[in-house]
Amino acid sequence: MEAKMNAIIEKINAALADAERRLAAAATPAEVEQLRIELIGRNGLFPALSREMGTVPAAERRETGAAFNSGRARIQEGIEAAVRRLAAAPAAAAAKLDLTLPGRRWRTGHKHPISIVVDECVAIFRRMGFIVADGPEIESVYHNFDALNTPLDHPSRDPQDTFYFADGRILRSQTSPVQIRVMESQEPPVRIVAPGRVYRRDTPDATHGMNFHQIEGLYIDRDVSMSDLKSVLQSFAVEMFGPRAKIRLRPHFFPFTEPSVEYDFSCIMCEGKGCPVCKNSGYIEIAGAGMVDPNVLRNVGYDPEVWSGFAFGMGIERLAMLRYRIGDLRYLYENDVRFLGQF
């Protein structure tokens, strides 16, 4: 029985050593509570040893019982001391706080230049009565090409220009599918702008990238004309680039508009006088626009004899480069804080 008694006392001594170490290192009340449960909780070590005490002969119980009671008391005292220490820690830290010192200025982030331009474009068009619409970046071929009157032999449908998935879907090459989805879901009139990211198989250079941002507009109503389109684009140019900004429309072809135009803004570098940036033309190309093709209206269930409208689009990166006089589009995506910190 001597071996049994020594085993109990050895367990008590080992528990005391472990408890002293863990209580000294405890950094949270949860750690102290976990130790209490393990040692003196209902299913802890000391209740289990208490049940073993009945097997100790009467002559040896005094020594074993004394070790048991002393060990339990010491652990209880250590737990209470640790609880008091942790409770006093916040107060001690607060006492060291010198309220006379100047406050630390927290460094806050700011918007990316692309996000700034998107927000400004949306705000301008909202003041004209447009609302914002959104759509998926992974699109069906129908919404990206077919519904927009794009023929099967159009170069933009070639895998060399557009990212295709194995299931036939694509990464949208323009935000125009948003226009189709909106028209499919509601009756005219429609007045929306659709900002978003698009993807094309372009070789990255100073003015091109494999992913970039567009904002497109659509206005469908009765008796809409090209003069309405020109008025909207002129108003946008003035609000974005200042009261001296002018626009220029040039005949072009797009499968989803007829007639179609490309529109230019007067060069903000030289204010239309001619410089190397605008190749001495006084204007910088922005994007395309035109009256919505009747076939597109029929594809979404609109009667082209009743409804008409215009659509336009422009690249956000191109606007950002003009607005902030950025010479290389790639600066916008390199995450160089020396560049981004200017905005």
mmCIF file of C-alpha atoms in Angstrom:
data_model
loop_
_atom_site.group_PDB
_atom_site.id
_atom_site.type_symbol
_atom_site.label_atom_id
_atom_site.label_comp_id
_atom_site.label_asym_id
_atom_site.label_seq_id
_atom_site.Cartn_x
_atom_site.Cartn_y
_atom_site.Cartn_z
ATOM 1 C CA MET A 1 0.000 0.000 0.000
ATOM 2 C CA GLU A 2 3.011 2.267 0.431
ATOM 3 C CA ALA A 3 3.373 2.311 -3.349
ATOM 4 C CA LYS A 4 -0.274 3.302 -3.717
ATOM 5 C CA MET A 5 0.064 6.161 -1.219
ATOM 6 C CA ASN A 6 3.229 7.445 -2.899
ATOM 7 C CA ALA A 7 1.502 7.331 -6.247
ATOM 8 C CA ILE A 8 -1.299 9.592 -4.964
ATOM 9 C CA ILE A 9 1.148 12.048 -3.413
ATOM 10 C CA GLU A 10 3.249 12.016 -6.610
ATOM 11 C CA LYS A 11 0.132 12.898 -8.630
ATOM 12 C CA ILE A 12 -0.615 15.764 -6.230
ATOM 13 C CA ASN A 13 2.935 17.093 -6.419
ATOM 14 C CA ALA A 14 2.944 16.861 -10.234
ATOM 15 C CA ALA A 15 -0.413 18.672 -10.390
ATOM 16 C CA LEU A 16 0.930 21.451 -8.140
ATOM 17 C CA ALA A 17 3.990 21.960 -10.323
ATOM 18 C CA ASP A 18 1.910 22.014 -13.501
ATOM 19 C CA ALA A 19 -0.651 24.384 -12.000
ATOM 20 C CA GLU A 20 2.021 26.811 -10.828
ATOM 21 C CA ARG A 21 3.541 26.929 -14.304
ATOM 22 C CA ARG A 22 0.237 27.349 -16.152
ATOM 23 C CA LEU A 23 -1.148 29.965 -13.775
ATOM 24 C CA ALA A 24 1.976 32.073 -14.110
ATOM 25 C CA ALA A 25 1.703 31.951 -17.892
ATOM 26 C CA ALA A 26 -2.081 32.436 -18.089
ATOM 27 C CA ALA A 27 -2.993 35.511 -20.152
ATOM 28 C CA THR A 28 -6.785 35.208 -20.152
ATOM 29 C CA PRO A 29 -9.503 34.239 -17.632
ATOM 30 C CA ALA A 30 -10.466 31.391 -19.971
ATOM 31 C CA GLU A 31 -7.068 29.737 -19.458
ATOM 32 C CA VAL A 32 -7.454 29.941 -15.666
ATOM 33 C CA GLU A 33 -10.961 28.509 -15.820
ATOM 34 C CA GLN A 34 -9.767 25.623 -17.964
ATOM 35 C CA LEU A 35 -7.125 24.764 -15.355
ATOM 36 C CA ARG A 36 -9.726 24.902 -12.540
ATOM 37 C CA ILE A 37 -11.974 22.468 -14.430
ATOM 38 C CA GLU A 38 -9.097 20.047 -15.036
ATOM 39 C CA LEU A 39 -7.892 19.981 -11.411
ATOM 40 C CA ILE A 40 -10.721 20.741 -8.988
ATOM 41 C CA GLY A 41 -13.811 20.663 -11.174
ATOM 42 C CA ARG A 42 -16.483 17.982 -10.743
ATOM 43 C CA ASN A 43 -14.684 15.582 -13.052
ATOM 44 C CA GLY A 44 -11.203 16.893 -12.339
ATOM 45 C CA LEU A 45 -8.075 15.308 -10.896
ATOM 46 C CA PHE A 46 -8.655 16.029 -7.181
ATOM 47 C CA PRO A 47 -12.209 14.606 -7.051
ATOM 48 C CA ALA A 48 -10.819 11.468 -8.732
ATOM 49 C CA LEU A 49 -8.030 11.239 -6.112
ATOM 50 C CA SER A 50 -10.594 11.737 -3.367
ATOM 51 C CA ARG A 51 -12.347 8.576 -4.481
ATOM 52 C CA GLU A 52 -9.036 6.682 -4.336
ATOM 53 C CA MET A 53 -8.437 7.761 -0.716
ATOM 54 C CA GLY A 54 -10.857 5.075 0.482
ATOM 55 C CA THR A 55 -8.363 2.381 -0.503
ATOM 56 C CA VAL A 56 -5.607 3.834 1.699
ATOM 57 C CA PRO A 57 -5.116 2.044 5.069
ATOM 58 C CA ALA A 58 -6.153 4.052 8.116
ATOM 59 C CA ALA A 59 -2.552 4.325 9.349
ATOM 60 C CA GLU A 60 -1.503 6.075 6.130
ATOM 61 C CA ARG A 61 -4.513 8.226 5.494
ATOM 62 C CA ARG A 62 -3.312 11.091 7.666
ATOM 63 C CA GLU A 63 -0.219 11.814 5.575
ATOM 64 C CA THR A 64 -2.006 11.272 2.284
ATOM 65 C CA GLY A 65 -5.019 13.322 3.385
ATOM 66 C CA ALA A 66 -2.778 16.175 4.546
ATOM 67 C CA ALA A 67 -1.044 16.227 1.149
ATOM 68 C CA PHE A 68 -4.437 16.127 -0.582
ATOM 69 C CA ASN A 69 -5.936 19.012 1.430
ATOM 70 C CA SER A 70 -2.802 21.117 1.208
ATOM 71 C CA GLY A 71 -2.501 20.588 -2.550
ATOM 72 C CA ARG A 72 -6.168 21.447 -3.203
ATOM 73 C CA ALA A 73 -5.915 24.589 -1.056
ATOM 74 C CA ARG A 74 -2.765 25.753 -2.810
ATOM 75 C CA ILE A 75 -4.330 25.287 -6.244
ATOM 76 C CA GLN A 76 -7.460 27.169 -5.151
ATOM 77 C CA GLU A 77 -5.334 30.036 -3.830
ATOM 78 C CA GLY A 78 -3.274 30.095 -7.035
ATOM 79 C CA ILE A 79 -6.422 30.288 -9.174
ATOM 80 C CA GLU A 80 -7.851 33.148 -7.113
ATOM 81 C CA ALA A 81 -4.543 35.023 -7.330
ATOM 82 C CA ALA A 82 -4.425 34.570 -11.104
ATOM 83 C CA VAL A 83 -8.003 35.860 -11.454
ATOM 84 C CA ARG A 84 -7.122 38.968 -9.425
ATOM 85 C CA ARG A 85 -3.968 39.523 -11.494
ATOM 86 C CA LEU A 86 -5.834 39.373 -14.789
ATOM 87 C CA ALA A 87 -8.629 41.604 -13.527
ATOM 88 C CA ALA A 88 -6.127 44.254 -12.476
ATOM 89 C CA ALA A 89 -4.214 44.177 -15.788
ATOM 90 C CA PRO A 90 -6.533 46.584 -17.737
ATOM 91 C CA ALA A 91 -6.540 49.042 -14.868
ATOM 92 C CA ALA A 92 -2.757 48.928 -14.674
ATOM 93 C CA ALA A 93 -2.503 49.552 -18.404
ATOM 94 C CA ALA A 94 -4.932 52.452 -18.160
ATOM 95 C CA ALA A 95 -2.913 53.944 -15.320
ATOM 96 C CA LYS A 96 0.108 54.112 -17.631
ATOM 97 C CA LEU A 97 -1.818 56.060 -20.295
ATOM 98 C CA ASP A 98 -0.681 59.670 -20.488
ATOM 99 C CA LEU A 99 -3.706 61.643 -21.633
ATOM 100 C CA THR A 100 -1.593 64.768 -22.152
ATOM 101 C CA LEU A 101 0.238 63.204 -25.108
ATOM 102 C CA PRO A 102 -0.975 64.146 -28.623
ATOM 103 C CA GLY A 103 -3.106 61.498 -30.277
ATOM 104 C CA ARG A 104 -1.746 59.137 -32.916
ATOM 105 C CA ARG A 105 -3.074 59.830 -36.391
ATOM 106 C CA TRP A 106 -4.532 56.707 -37.942
ATOM 107 C CA ARG A 107 -3.551 56.153 -41.539
ATOM 108 C CA THR A 108 -6.658 55.577 -43.617
ATOM 109 C CA GLY A 109 -6.883 54.242 -47.136
ATOM 110 C CA HIS A 110 -8.502 55.947 -50.098
ATOM 111 C CA LYS A 111 -10.169 55.006 -53.332
ATOM 112 C CA HIS A 112 -8.301 53.723 -56.356
ATOM 113 C CA PRO A 113 -8.286 56.217 -59.269
ATOM 114 C CA ILE A 114 -10.472 53.858 -61.309
ATOM 115 C CA SER A 115 -13.046 53.740 -58.509
ATOM 116 C CA ILE A 116 -12.913 57.533 -58.240
ATOM 117 C CA VAL A 117 -13.658 57.948 -61.950
ATOM 118 C CA VAL A 118 -16.443 55.326 -61.867
ATOM 119 C CA ASP A 119 -18.112 57.127 -58.965
ATOM 120 C CA GLU A 120 -17.816 60.488 -60.725
ATOM 121 C CA CYS A 121 -19.271 59.101 -63.972
ATOM 122 C CA VAL A 122 -22.176 57.502 -62.140
ATOM 123 C CA ALA A 123 -22.869 60.722 -60.239
ATOM 124 C CA ILE A 124 -22.913 62.744 -63.483
ATOM 125 C CA PHE A 125 -25.304 60.396 -65.251
ATOM 126 C CA ARG A 126 -27.538 60.111 -62.196
ATOM 127 C CA ARG A 127 -28.013 63.861 -62.333
ATOM 128 C CA MET A 128 -29.286 63.351 -65.893
ATOM 129 C CA GLY A 129 -31.840 60.795 -64.723
ATOM 130 C CA PHE A 130 -29.973 57.555 -65.409
ATOM 131 C CA ILE A 131 -29.951 54.703 -62.894
ATOM 132 C CA VAL A 132 -27.164 52.152 -62.348
ATOM 133 C CA ALA A 133 -27.578 48.569 -63.574
ATOM 134 C CA ASP A 134 -25.264 45.588 -63.148
ATOM 135 C CA GLY A 135 -24.815 42.132 -64.636
ATOM 136 C CA PRO A 136 -22.594 39.010 -64.475
ATOM 137 C CA GLU A 137 -19.009 39.075 -65.727
ATOM 138 C CA ILE A 138 -19.331 35.458 -66.934
ATOM 139 C CA GLU A 139 -21.857 35.771 -69.742
ATOM 140 C CA SER A 140 -23.681 33.706 -72.328
ATOM 141 C CA VAL A 141 -22.759 34.079 -75.974
ATOM 142 C CA TYR A 142 -26.366 35.071 -76.642
ATOM 143 C CA HIS A 143 -26.330 38.100 -74.337
ATOM 144 C CA ASN A 144 -22.818 39.164 -75.311
ATOM 145 C CA PHE A 145 -23.140 38.752 -79.098
ATOM 146 C CA ASP A 146 -26.334 37.287 -80.563
ATOM 147 C CA ALA A 147 -28.850 39.593 -78.885
ATOM 148 C CA LEU A 148 -26.645 42.548 -79.824
ATOM 149 C CA ASN A 149 -26.956 41.758 -83.532
ATOM 150 C CA THR A 150 -23.328 40.632 -83.811
ATOM 151 C CA PRO A 151 -22.944 38.228 -86.772
ATOM 152 C CA LEU A 152 -21.166 34.876 -86.457
ATOM 153 C CA ASP A 153 -18.254 36.040 -88.602
ATOM 154 C CA HIS A 154 -17.590 39.189 -86.571
ATOM 155 C CA PRO A 155 -13.913 39.347 -85.434
ATOM 156 C CA SER A 156 -14.871 39.982 -81.803
ATOM 157 C CA ARG A 157 -16.415 36.487 -81.594
ATOM 158 C CA ASP A 158 -13.121 34.803 -82.455
ATOM 159 C CA PRO A 159 -11.379 32.968 -79.578
ATOM 160 C CA GLN A 160 -8.322 35.077 -80.350
ATOM 161 C CA ASP A 161 -10.277 38.121 -79.144
ATOM 162 C CA THR A 162 -12.609 36.719 -76.459
ATOM 163 C CA PHE A 163 -12.090 34.393 -73.494
ATOM 164 C CA TYR A 164 -14.269 31.265 -73.868
ATOM 165 C CA PHE A 165 -14.999 28.606 -71.242
ATOM 166 C CA ALA A 166 -15.320 24.913 -72.052
ATOM 167 C CA ASP A 167 -19.089 25.052 -71.467
ATOM 168 C CA GLY A 168 -19.501 27.754 -74.112
ATOM 169 C CA ARG A 169 -19.827 30.723 -71.786
ATOM 170 C CA ILE A 170 -17.435 33.653 -72.004
ATOM 171 C CA LEU A 171 -15.883 36.419 -69.971
ATOM 172 C CA ARG A 172 -17.913 39.372 -71.188
ATOM 173 C CA SER A 173 -16.062 41.511 -73.702
ATOM 174 C CA GLN A 174 -18.269 44.556 -73.058
ATOM 175 C CA THR A 175 -20.879 45.754 -70.585
ATOM 176 C CA SER A 176 -23.538 45.827 -73.329
ATOM 177 C CA PRO A 177 -25.056 42.496 -72.135
ATOM 178 C CA VAL A 178 -26.340 44.434 -69.122
ATOM 179 C CA GLN A 179 -28.445 46.495 -71.532
ATOM 180 C CA ILE A 180 -29.985 43.319 -72.988
ATOM 181 C CA ARG A 181 -30.750 41.860 -69.562
ATOM 182 C CA VAL A 182 -32.396 45.086 -68.404
ATOM 183 C CA MET A 183 -34.535 45.372 -71.538
ATOM 184 C CA GLU A 184 -35.563 41.714 -71.224
ATOM 185 C CA SER A 185 -36.712 42.319 -67.658
ATOM 186 C CA GLN A 186 -38.738 45.524 -68.039
ATOM 187 C CA GLU A 187 -40.873 47.519 -70.393
ATOM 188 C CA PRO A 188 -39.754 50.900 -71.796
ATOM 189 C CA PRO A 189 -38.828 53.576 -71.022
ATOM 190 C CA VAL A 190 -35.299 52.573 -69.986
ATOM 191 C CA ARG A 191 -32.552 54.910 -68.874
ATOM 192 C CA ILE A 192 -29.526 53.126 -67.378
ATOM 193 C CA VAL A 193 -25.755 53.250 -67.093
ATOM 194 C CA ALA A 194 -23.766 50.048 -66.578
ATOM 195 C CA PRO A 195 -20.249 50.338 -65.166
ATOM 196 C CA GLY A 196 -18.162 47.195 -64.840
ATOM 197 C CA ARG A 197 -15.101 45.122 -65.694
ATOM 198 C CA VAL A 198 -14.695 43.497 -69.115
ATOM 199 C CA TYR A 199 -12.143 41.119 -70.617
ATOM 200 C CA ARG A 200 -10.438 40.857 -74.003
ATOM 201 C CA ARG A 201 -7.413 39.038 -75.382
ATOM 202 C CA ASP A 202 -5.312 42.160 -75.818
ATOM 203 C CA THR A 203 -1.567 42.302 -75.389
ATOM 204 C CA PRO A 204 -0.907 44.622 -72.424
ATOM 205 C CA ASP A 205 0.762 47.881 -73.350
ATOM 206 C CA ALA A 206 0.520 51.557 -72.456
ATOM 207 C CA THR A 207 -3.109 51.825 -73.638
ATOM 208 C CA HIS A 208 -4.428 48.224 -73.600
ATOM 209 C CA GLY A 209 -4.986 45.457 -71.083
ATOM 210 C CA MET A 210 -6.624 42.026 -70.879
ATOM 211 C CA ASN A 211 -9.119 43.373 -68.360
ATOM 212 C CA PHE A 212 -10.385 46.913 -68.071
ATOM 213 C CA HIS A 213 -13.495 48.859 -67.113
ATOM 214 C CA GLN A 214 -16.297 50.320 -69.169
ATOM 215 C CA ILE A 215 -19.362 52.392 -68.488
ATOM 216 C CA GLU A 216 -22.180 52.143 -70.987
ATOM 217 C CA GLY A 217 -25.441 54.032 -71.202
ATOM 218 C CA LEU A 218 -28.812 53.151 -72.708
ATOM 219 C CA TYR A 219 -31.868 55.344 -73.223
ATOM 220 C CA ILE A 220 -35.044 53.863 -74.730
ATOM 221 C CA ASP A 221 -38.208 55.918 -75.098
ATOM 222 C CA ARG A 222 -40.483 57.415 -77.721
ATOM 223 C CA ASP A 223 -38.991 59.796 -80.299
ATOM 224 C CA VAL A 224 -35.377 59.582 -79.090
ATOM 225 C CA SER A 225 -32.931 61.093 -81.574
ATOM 226 C CA MET A 226 -29.234 61.596 -82.252
ATOM 227 C CA SER A 227 -29.525 65.134 -80.912
ATOM 228 C CA ASP A 228 -30.448 63.642 -77.510
ATOM 229 C CA LEU A 229 -27.347 61.462 -77.650
ATOM 230 C CA LYS A 230 -25.116 64.394 -78.535
ATOM 231 C CA SER A 231 -26.603 66.496 -75.744
ATOM 232 C CA VAL A 232 -25.929 63.782 -73.142
ATOM 233 C CA LEU A 233 -22.330 63.264 -74.284
ATOM 234 C CA GLN A 234 -21.644 67.015 -74.387
ATOM 235 C CA SER A 235 -23.060 67.472 -70.886
ATOM 236 C CA PHE A 236 -20.929 64.598 -69.616
ATOM 237 C CA ALA A 237 -17.757 66.009 -71.192
ATOM 238 C CA VAL A 238 -18.322 69.422 -69.618
ATOM 239 C CA GLU A 239 -18.958 67.992 -66.155
ATOM 240 C CA MET A 240 -16.028 65.602 -66.309
ATOM 241 C CA PHE A 241 -13.392 67.819 -67.961
ATOM 242 C CA GLY A 242 -14.599 71.387 -67.488
ATOM 243 C CA PRO A 243 -16.659 74.036 -69.296
ATOM 244 C CA ARG A 244 -14.266 74.275 -72.267
ATOM 245 C CA ALA A 245 -14.657 70.611 -73.195
ATOM 246 C CA LYS A 246 -16.136 69.855 -76.603
ATOM 247 C CA ILE A 247 -17.141 66.661 -78.377
ATOM 248 C CA ARG A 248 -16.897 65.507 -81.977
ATOM 249 C CA LEU A 249 -18.958 62.741 -83.636
ATOM 250 C CA ARG A 250 -17.540 60.729 -86.531
ATOM 251 C CA PRO A 251 -19.427 58.142 -88.643
ATOM 252 C CA HIS A 252 -18.569 54.537 -87.785
ATOM 253 C CA PHE A 253 -20.087 51.041 -87.746
ATOM 254 C CA PHE A 254 -21.204 48.913 -84.811
ATOM 255 C CA PRO A 255 -23.526 45.915 -85.289
ATOM 256 C CA PHE A 256 -25.799 46.946 -82.411
ATOM 257 C CA THR A 257 -26.346 50.599 -83.401
ATOM 258 C CA GLU A 258 -27.537 52.230 -86.621
ATOM 259 C CA PRO A 259 -26.466 54.887 -87.369
ATOM 260 C CA SER A 260 -23.235 54.531 -85.386
ATOM 261 C CA VAL A 261 -20.614 57.082 -84.421
ATOM 262 C CA GLU A 262 -17.309 57.304 -82.641
ATOM 263 C CA TYR A 263 -17.047 60.310 -80.390
ATOM 264 C CA ASP A 264 -13.996 62.293 -79.337
ATOM 265 C CA PHE A 265 -13.440 64.765 -76.519
ATOM 266 C CA SER A 266 -11.342 67.858 -77.056
ATOM 267 C CA CYS A 267 -7.830 67.295 -75.780
ATOM 268 C CA ILE A 268 -7.502 68.488 -72.195
ATOM 269 C CA MET A 269 -3.729 68.771 -72.587
ATOM 270 C CA CYS A 270 -3.881 71.507 -75.201
ATOM 271 C CA GLU A 271 -7.583 72.464 -74.960
ATOM 272 C CA GLY A 272 -8.131 71.583 -78.615
ATOM 273 C CA LYS A 273 -5.186 73.528 -80.038
ATOM 274 C CA GLY A 274 -3.178 70.449 -81.052
ATOM 275 C CA CYS A 275 -0.325 68.671 -79.279
ATOM 276 C CA PRO A 276 1.612 65.361 -79.449
ATOM 277 C CA VAL A 277 -0.909 63.684 -77.096
ATOM 278 C CA CYS A 278 -3.809 64.248 -79.519
ATOM 279 C CA LYS A 279 -1.535 63.950 -82.570
ATOM 280 C CA ASN A 280 -2.178 67.621 -83.315
ATOM 281 C CA SER A 281 -5.852 66.915 -84.038
ATOM 282 C CA GLY A 282 -7.181 68.709 -80.963
ATOM 283 C CA TYR A 283 -9.360 65.702 -80.058
ATOM 284 C CA ILE A 284 -8.872 62.380 -78.282
ATOM 285 C CA GLU A 285 -10.959 59.318 -79.159
ATOM 286 C CA ILE A 286 -13.135 58.106 -76.299
ATOM 287 C CA ALA A 287 -15.460 55.329 -77.555
ATOM 288 C CA GLY A 288 -18.519 54.536 -79.642
ATOM 289 C CA ALA A 289 -22.217 55.302 -79.619
ATOM 290 C CA GLY A 290 -25.272 55.376 -81.855
ATOM 291 C CA MET A 291 -28.985 54.746 -82.175
ATOM 292 C CA VAL A 292 -29.996 51.256 -81.020
ATOM 293 C CA ASP A 293 -30.384 48.954 -84.027
ATOM 294 C CA PRO A 294 -34.015 47.867 -84.641
ATOM 295 C CA ASN A 295 -32.884 44.225 -84.620
ATOM 296 C CA VAL A 296 -31.654 44.635 -81.032
ATOM 297 C CA LEU A 297 -35.029 46.065 -80.034
ATOM 298 C CA ARG A 298 -36.815 43.131 -81.658
ATOM 299 C CA ASN A 299 -34.533 40.641 -79.871
ATOM 300 C CA VAL A 300 -35.741 41.910 -76.483
ATOM 301 C CA GLY A 301 -39.373 42.177 -77.493
ATOM 302 C CA TYR A 302 -39.572 45.925 -78.128
ATOM 303 C CA ASP A 303 -41.434 47.262 -81.154
ATOM 304 C CA PRO A 304 -38.967 49.437 -83.145
ATOM 305 C CA GLU A 305 -41.918 51.214 -84.742
ATOM 306 C CA VAL A 306 -42.884 52.543 -81.301
ATOM 307 C CA TRP A 307 -39.636 52.721 -79.362
ATOM 308 C CA SER A 308 -36.243 54.156 -80.231
ATOM 309 C CA GLY A 309 -33.130 54.932 -78.271
ATOM 310 C CA PHE A 310 -29.416 55.455 -78.126
ATOM 311 C CA ALA A 311 -26.498 53.647 -76.511
ATOM 312 C CA PHE A 312 -22.969 54.774 -75.744
ATOM 313 C CA GLY A 313 -19.908 53.403 -74.027
ATOM 314 C CA MET A 314 -16.490 54.529 -72.884
ATOM 315 C CA GLY A 315 -13.443 53.078 -71.172
ATOM 316 C CA ILE A 316 -12.938 54.097 -67.557
ATOM 317 C CA GLU A 317 -9.165 53.714 -67.802
ATOM 318 C CA ARG A 318 -9.125 56.040 -70.806
ATOM 319 C CA LEU A 319 -11.095 58.629 -68.841
ATOM 320 C CA ALA A 320 -8.774 58.234 -65.838
ATOM 321 C CA MET A 321 -5.713 58.679 -68.034
ATOM 322 C CA LEU A 322 -7.165 61.891 -69.450
ATOM 323 C CA ARG A 323 -8.470 63.176 -66.148
ATOM 324 C CA TYR A 324 -5.214 62.676 -64.273
ATOM 325 C CA ARG A 325 -2.792 62.953 -67.222
ATOM 326 C CA ILE A 326 -1.501 59.398 -66.819
ATOM 327 C CA GLY A 327 0.827 58.296 -69.586
ATOM 328 C CA ASP A 328 0.636 54.502 -69.157
ATOM 329 C CA LEU A 329 -2.447 52.419 -68.351
ATOM 330 C CA ARG A 330 -0.334 49.806 -66.570
ATOM 331 C CA TYR A 331 0.362 52.225 -63.706
ATOM 332 C CA LEU A 332 -3.263 51.725 -62.654
ATOM 333 C CA TYR A 333 -2.691 48.006 -62.007
ATOM 334 C CA GLU A 334 0.839 47.783 -60.599
ATOM 335 C CA ASN A 335 -0.230 48.569 -57.003
ATOM 336 C CA ASP A 336 2.687 50.953 -56.591
ATOM 337 C CA VAL A 337 1.842 53.050 -53.526
ATOM 338 C CA ARG A 338 4.080 55.843 -54.808
ATOM 339 C CA PHE A 339 1.698 56.207 -57.747
ATOM 340 C CA LEU A 340 -1.603 55.463 -56.008
ATOM 341 C CA GLY A 341 -0.786 57.771 -53.105
ATOM 342 C CA GLN A 342 -1.210 60.783 -55.412
ATOM 343 C CA PHE A 343 -4.972 60.331 -55.654
#
